[in-house]
Coordinates of C-alpha atoms and ligand atoms in Angstrom, one line a residue:
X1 CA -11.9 -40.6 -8.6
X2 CA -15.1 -43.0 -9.6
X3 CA -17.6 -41.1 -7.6
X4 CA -17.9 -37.7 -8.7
X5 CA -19.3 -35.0 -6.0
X6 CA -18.4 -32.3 -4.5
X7 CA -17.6 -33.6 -1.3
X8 CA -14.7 -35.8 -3.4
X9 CA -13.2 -32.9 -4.9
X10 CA -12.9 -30.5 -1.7
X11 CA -11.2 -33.2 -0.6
X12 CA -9.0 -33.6 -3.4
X13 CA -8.8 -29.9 -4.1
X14 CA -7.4 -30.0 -0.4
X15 CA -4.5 -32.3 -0.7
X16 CA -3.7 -30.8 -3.7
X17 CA -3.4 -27.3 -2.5
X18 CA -0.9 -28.7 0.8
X19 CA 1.1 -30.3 -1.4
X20 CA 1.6 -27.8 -4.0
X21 CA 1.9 -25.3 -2.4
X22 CA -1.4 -23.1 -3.8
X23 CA -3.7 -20.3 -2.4
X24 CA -7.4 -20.3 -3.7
X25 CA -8.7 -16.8 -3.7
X26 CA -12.6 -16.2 -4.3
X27 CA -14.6 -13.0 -5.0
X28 CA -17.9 -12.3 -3.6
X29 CA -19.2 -13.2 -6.2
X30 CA -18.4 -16.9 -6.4
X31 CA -21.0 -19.8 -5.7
X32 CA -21.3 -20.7 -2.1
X33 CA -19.2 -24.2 -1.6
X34 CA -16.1 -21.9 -3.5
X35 CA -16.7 -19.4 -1.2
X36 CA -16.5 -22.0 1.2
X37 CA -13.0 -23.5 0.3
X38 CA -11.4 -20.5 -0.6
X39 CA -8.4 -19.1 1.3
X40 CA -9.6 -15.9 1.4
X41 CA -12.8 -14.5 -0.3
X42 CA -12.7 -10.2 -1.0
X43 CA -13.7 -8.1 -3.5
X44 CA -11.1 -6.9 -6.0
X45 CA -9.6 -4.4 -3.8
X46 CA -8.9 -6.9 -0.3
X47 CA -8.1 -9.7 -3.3
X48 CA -5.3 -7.6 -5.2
X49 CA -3.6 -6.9 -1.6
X50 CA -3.4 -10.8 -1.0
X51 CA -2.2 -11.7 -4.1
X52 CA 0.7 -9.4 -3.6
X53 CA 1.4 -10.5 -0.6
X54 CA 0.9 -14.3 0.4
X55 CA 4.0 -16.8 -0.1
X56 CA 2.1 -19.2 -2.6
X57 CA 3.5 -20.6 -5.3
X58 CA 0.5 -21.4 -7.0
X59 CA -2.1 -18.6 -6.7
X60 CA -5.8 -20.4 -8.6
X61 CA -8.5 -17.6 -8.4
X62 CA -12.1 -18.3 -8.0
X63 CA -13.4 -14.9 -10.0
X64 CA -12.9 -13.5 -13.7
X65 CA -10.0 -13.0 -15.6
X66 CA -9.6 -9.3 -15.1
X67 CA -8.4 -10.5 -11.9
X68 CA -6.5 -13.4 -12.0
X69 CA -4.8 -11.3 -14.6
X70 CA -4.2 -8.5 -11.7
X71 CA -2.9 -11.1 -9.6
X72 CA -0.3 -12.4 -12.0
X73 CA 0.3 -8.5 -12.8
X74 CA 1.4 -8.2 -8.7
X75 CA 2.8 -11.7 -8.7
X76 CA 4.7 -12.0 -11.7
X77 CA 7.1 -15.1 -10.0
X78 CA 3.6 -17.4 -9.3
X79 CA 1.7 -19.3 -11.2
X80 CA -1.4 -18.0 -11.7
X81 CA -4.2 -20.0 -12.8
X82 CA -8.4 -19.8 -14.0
X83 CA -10.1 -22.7 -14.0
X84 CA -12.3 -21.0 -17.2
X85 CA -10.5 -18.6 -19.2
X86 CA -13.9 -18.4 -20.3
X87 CA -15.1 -16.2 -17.3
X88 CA -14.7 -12.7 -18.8
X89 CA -17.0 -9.5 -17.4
X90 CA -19.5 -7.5 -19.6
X91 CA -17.8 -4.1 -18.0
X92 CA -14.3 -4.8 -19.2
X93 CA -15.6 -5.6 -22.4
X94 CA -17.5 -2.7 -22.8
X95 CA -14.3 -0.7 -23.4
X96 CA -12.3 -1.7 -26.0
X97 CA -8.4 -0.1 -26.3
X98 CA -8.9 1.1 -29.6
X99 CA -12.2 3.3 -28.7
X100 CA -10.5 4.5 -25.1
X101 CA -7.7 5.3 -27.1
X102 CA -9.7 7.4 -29.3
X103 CA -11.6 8.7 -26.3
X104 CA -8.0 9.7 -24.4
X105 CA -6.4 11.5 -27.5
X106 CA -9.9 13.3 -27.6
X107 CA -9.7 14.5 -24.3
X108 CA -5.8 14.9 -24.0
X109 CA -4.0 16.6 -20.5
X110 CA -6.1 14.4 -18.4
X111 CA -5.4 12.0 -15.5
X112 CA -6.4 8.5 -16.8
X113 CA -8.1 7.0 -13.6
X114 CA -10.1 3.2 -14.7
X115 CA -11.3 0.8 -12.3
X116 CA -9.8 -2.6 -12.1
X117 CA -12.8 -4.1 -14.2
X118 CA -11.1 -3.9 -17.7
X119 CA -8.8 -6.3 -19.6
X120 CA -5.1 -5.3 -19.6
X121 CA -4.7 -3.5 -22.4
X122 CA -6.9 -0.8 -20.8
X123 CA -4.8 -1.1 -17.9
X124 CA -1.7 -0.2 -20.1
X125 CA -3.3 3.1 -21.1
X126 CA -3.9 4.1 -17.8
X127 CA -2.3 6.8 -15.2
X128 CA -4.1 4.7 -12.0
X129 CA -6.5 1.8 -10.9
X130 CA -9.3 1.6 -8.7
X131 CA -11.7 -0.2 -7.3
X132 CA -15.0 0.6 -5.8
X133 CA -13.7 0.4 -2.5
X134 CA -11.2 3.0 -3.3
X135 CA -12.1 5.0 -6.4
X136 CA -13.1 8.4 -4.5
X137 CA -10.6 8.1 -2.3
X138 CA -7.9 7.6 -5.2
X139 CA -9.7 10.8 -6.9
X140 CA -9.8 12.7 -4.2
X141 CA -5.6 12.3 -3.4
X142 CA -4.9 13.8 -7.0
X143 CA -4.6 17.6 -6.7
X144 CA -7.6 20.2 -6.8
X145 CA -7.9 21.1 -10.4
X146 CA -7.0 17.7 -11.8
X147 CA -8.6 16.6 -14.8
X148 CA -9.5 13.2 -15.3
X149 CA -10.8 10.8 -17.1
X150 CA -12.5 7.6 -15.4
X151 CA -13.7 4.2 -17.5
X152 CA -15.2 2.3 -17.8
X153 CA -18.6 2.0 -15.6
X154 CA -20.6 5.2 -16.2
X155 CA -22.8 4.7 -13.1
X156 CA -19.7 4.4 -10.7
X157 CA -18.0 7.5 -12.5
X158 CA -20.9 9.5 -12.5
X159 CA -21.4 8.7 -8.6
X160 CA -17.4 9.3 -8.5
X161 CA -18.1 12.2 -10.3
X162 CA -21.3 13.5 -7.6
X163 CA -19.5 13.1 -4.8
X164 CA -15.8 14.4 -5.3
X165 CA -17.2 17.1 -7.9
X166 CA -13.8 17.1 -10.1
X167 CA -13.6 17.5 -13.5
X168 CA -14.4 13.9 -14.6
X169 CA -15.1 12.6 -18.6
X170 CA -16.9 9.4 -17.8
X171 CA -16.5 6.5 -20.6
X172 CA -20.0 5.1 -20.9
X173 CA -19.6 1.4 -20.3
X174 CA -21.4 -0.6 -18.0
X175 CA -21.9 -4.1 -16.0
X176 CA -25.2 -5.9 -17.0
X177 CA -25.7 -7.3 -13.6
X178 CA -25.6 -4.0 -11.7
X179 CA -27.8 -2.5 -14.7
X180 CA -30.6 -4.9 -14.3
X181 CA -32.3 -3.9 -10.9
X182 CA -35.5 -2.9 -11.3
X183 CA -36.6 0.3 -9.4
X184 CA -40.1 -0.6 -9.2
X185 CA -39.4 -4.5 -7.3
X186 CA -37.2 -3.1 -4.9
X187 CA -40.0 0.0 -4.3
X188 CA -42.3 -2.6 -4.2
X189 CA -40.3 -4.7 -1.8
X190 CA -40.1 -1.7 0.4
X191 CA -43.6 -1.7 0.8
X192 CA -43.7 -4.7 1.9
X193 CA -40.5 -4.5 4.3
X194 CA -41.0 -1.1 5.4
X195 CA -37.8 -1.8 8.3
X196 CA -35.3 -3.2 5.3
X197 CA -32.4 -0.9 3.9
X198 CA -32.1 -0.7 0.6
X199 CA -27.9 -1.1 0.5
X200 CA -26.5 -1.0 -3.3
X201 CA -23.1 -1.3 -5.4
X202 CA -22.4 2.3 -6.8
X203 CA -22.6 0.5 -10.4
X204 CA -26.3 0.7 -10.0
X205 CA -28.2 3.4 -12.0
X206 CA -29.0 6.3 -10.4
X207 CA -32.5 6.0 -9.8
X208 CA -31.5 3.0 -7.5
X209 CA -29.4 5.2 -6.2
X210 CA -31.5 8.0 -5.0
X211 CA -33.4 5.6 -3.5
X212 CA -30.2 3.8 -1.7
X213 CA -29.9 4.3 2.1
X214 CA -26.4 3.3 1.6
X215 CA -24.2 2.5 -1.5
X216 CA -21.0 1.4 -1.1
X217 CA -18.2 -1.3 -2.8
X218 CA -19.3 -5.3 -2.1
X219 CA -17.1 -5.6 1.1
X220 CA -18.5 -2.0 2.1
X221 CA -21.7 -3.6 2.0
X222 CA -21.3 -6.3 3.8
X223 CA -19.4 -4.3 6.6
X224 CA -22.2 -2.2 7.0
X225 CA -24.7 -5.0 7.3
X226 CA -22.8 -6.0 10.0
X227 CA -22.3 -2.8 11.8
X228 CA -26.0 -1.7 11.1
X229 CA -28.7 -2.2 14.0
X230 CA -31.1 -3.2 11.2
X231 CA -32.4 -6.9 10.5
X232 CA -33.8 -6.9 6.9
X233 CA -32.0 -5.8 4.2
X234 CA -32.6 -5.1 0.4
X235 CA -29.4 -5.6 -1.6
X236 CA -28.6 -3.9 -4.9
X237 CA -25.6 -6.1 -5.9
X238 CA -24.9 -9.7 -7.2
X239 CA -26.5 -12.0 -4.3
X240 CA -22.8 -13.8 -4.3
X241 CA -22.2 -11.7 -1.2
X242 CA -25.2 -12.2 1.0
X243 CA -22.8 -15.4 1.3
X244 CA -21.0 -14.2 3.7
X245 CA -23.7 -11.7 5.2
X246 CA -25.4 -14.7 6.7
X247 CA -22.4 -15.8 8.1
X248 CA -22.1 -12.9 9.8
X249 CA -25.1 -12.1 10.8
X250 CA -27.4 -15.7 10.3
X251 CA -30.7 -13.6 12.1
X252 CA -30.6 -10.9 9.9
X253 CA -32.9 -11.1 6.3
X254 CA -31.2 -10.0 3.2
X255 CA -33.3 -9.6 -0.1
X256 CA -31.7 -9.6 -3.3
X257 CA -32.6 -6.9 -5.1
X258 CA -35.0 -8.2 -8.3
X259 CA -34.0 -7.8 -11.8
X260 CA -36.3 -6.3 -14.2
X261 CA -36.7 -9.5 -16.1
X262 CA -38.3 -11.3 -13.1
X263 CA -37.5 -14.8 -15.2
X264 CA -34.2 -14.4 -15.8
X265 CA -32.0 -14.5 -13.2
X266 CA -29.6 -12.1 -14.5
X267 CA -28.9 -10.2 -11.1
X268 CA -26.4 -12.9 -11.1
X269 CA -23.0 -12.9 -13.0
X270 CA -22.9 -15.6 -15.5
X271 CA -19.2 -15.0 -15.7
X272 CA -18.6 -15.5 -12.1
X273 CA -20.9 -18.6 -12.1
X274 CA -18.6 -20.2 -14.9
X275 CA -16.4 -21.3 -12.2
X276 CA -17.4 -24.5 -10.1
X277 CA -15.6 -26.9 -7.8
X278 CA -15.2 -29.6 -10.6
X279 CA -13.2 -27.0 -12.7
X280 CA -11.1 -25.7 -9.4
X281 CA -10.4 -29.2 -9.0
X282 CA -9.2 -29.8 -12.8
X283 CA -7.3 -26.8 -12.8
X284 CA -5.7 -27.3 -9.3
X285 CA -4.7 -31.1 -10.7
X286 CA -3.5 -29.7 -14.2
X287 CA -2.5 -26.6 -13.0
X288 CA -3.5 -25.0 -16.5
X289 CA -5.2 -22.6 -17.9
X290 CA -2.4 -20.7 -16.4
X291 CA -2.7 -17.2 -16.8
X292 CA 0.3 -15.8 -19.1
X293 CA 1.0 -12.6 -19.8
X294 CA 3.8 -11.0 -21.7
X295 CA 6.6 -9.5 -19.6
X296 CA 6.7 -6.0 -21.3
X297 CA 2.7 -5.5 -21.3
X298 CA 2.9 -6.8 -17.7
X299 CA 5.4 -4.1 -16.6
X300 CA 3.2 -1.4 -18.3
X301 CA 0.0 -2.6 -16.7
X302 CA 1.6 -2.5 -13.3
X303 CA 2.9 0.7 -13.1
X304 CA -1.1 2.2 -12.7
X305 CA -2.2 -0.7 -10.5
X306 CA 1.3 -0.4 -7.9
X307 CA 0.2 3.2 -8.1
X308 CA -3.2 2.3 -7.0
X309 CA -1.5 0.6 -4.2
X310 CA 0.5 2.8 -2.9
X311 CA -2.2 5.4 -2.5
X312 CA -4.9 3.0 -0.7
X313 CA -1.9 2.1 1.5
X314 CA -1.1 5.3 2.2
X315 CA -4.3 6.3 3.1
X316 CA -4.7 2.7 5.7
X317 CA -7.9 1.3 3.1
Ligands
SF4_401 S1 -20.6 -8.5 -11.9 FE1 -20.4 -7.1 -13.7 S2 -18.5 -6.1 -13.3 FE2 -18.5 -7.9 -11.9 S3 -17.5 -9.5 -13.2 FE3 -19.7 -9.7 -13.5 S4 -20.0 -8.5 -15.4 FE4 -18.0 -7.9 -14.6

């Protein structure tokens, strides 16, 4: 290929995907133009589900690595690929096995619940997975008088936490996008937008969330904005998503919450922003960096995630 754009690759990433056979999935969270030529774009809950379930041999996701690693985990047979093994996630990294292992033998005859956000070897330590669009829900179905202990985001556990009212030891980790909003901007902001929502991801703080008028998983978000009579919205999560809230709704206005670094721009995930179209291209041509995963710790980090499945189907989320 001589001339280099964008427009070349899709086109290229196209033929490539017909003839081998390969699936692009993209998070919310992903750029625009991968949004664009993705299969199917969901958060990590809607994502997990069509992993499992498409006929692909060749699954290349558009996200971090905690999920293309839960994709392999549910897809063991495919090949799985990330076009930057680079594209990790601040959250997952904020709990390391050794420390939660520490932290679990401290607080032994509990239910380990942790959300999908962590790298596998938290996921072998665990009784269950969640994600935010299930995690009360998957609480909630474990019997009254259950004790558990949820990791690794301590804003979504301690919301978990306020709104089931279980007995929950929250690990204190948490994502530095969804820690950055600045109470005072979006107060500001609504001042000047007296008719906008504030909406919000539950891994906000809880200031933000006091002053929320809804809080809810990405995808919950978006549903809302397009079920809500509303036109202007304030939104507490990365700006990824207001993607596909335009698409839905192109008259409404969504403003993305500000940081409290106003020159920074870290509302937005510079893991997630790793990937790009010349690298889904690459990867789709090469088909490497495969993800790879060895079979025994596979099996162990499924049990908690087919668990996780069984439950949200179960209950029709
Ligand atoms: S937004 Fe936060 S939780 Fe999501 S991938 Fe980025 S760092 Fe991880």
């Amino acid at each position: 290929m001589t001339k280099k754009d964008n427009t070349d690759y899709i086109s290229e990433i196209n033929r490539l995907k017909k003839n081998k056979n390969a699936v692009i999935l993209a998070h919310y969270y992903q750029t625009e133009d991968i949004q664009d030529i993705a299969d199917f774009v969901g958060d990590s809950l809607a994502l997990s589900q069509k992993a499992a379930s498409n006929n692909a041999d060749i699954v290349l996701f558009a996200g971090v690595k905690f999920m293309a690693e839960t994709a392999k985990i549910l897809s063991p047979e495919k090949k799985v690929l990330l076009p930057d093994m680079n594209a990790g996630c601040s959250l997952a990294d904020s709990c390391k096995a050794e420390d939660f292992k520490k932290f679990i033998e401290e607080n032994p005859g509990r239910t380990v619940v942790t959300y999908v956000n962590t790298n596998i070897d938290i996921k072998v330590l665990s009784d269950i997975i969640c994600t935010s669009s299930n995690a009360v829900e998957i609480i909630e179905s474990l019997p009254a008088g259950e004790k558990i202990i949820f990791g690794p985001d301590r804003n979504l556990g301690n919301y978990i936490l306020n709104k089931t009212g279980r007995d929950i030891k929250v690990w204190n980790g948490t994502c530095h996008v969804h820690e950055e909003f600045s109470l005072e901007a979006i107060l500001k902001l609504k001042k000047e937008h007296p008719e906008a929502k504030i909406i919000v991801h539950p891994e906000c703080e809880l200031p933000i969330r006091i002053v929320a008028d809804f809080i809810g998983s990405t995808s919950a978000l978006l549903q809302f904005t397009k079920k809500d009579d509303s036109v202007t919205y304030i939104v507490g999560t990365e700006p990824g998503i207001i993607h596909q809230m335009r698409k839905a709704n192109p008259l409404k206005e969504y403003i993305p919450a500000p940081p409290k670094d106003s020159t920074c721009g870290c509302s937005e995930c510079n893991f997630m922003k790793l990937i790009t179209i010349e690298k889904i291209f690459k990867c789709l041509r090469d088909e490497k960096p495969e993800i790879l995963i060895d079979t025994e710790i596979l099996n162990k980090a499924r049990r908690p995630i087919m668990r996780m499945m069984e439950i949200s189907e179960k209950l029709g989320l």
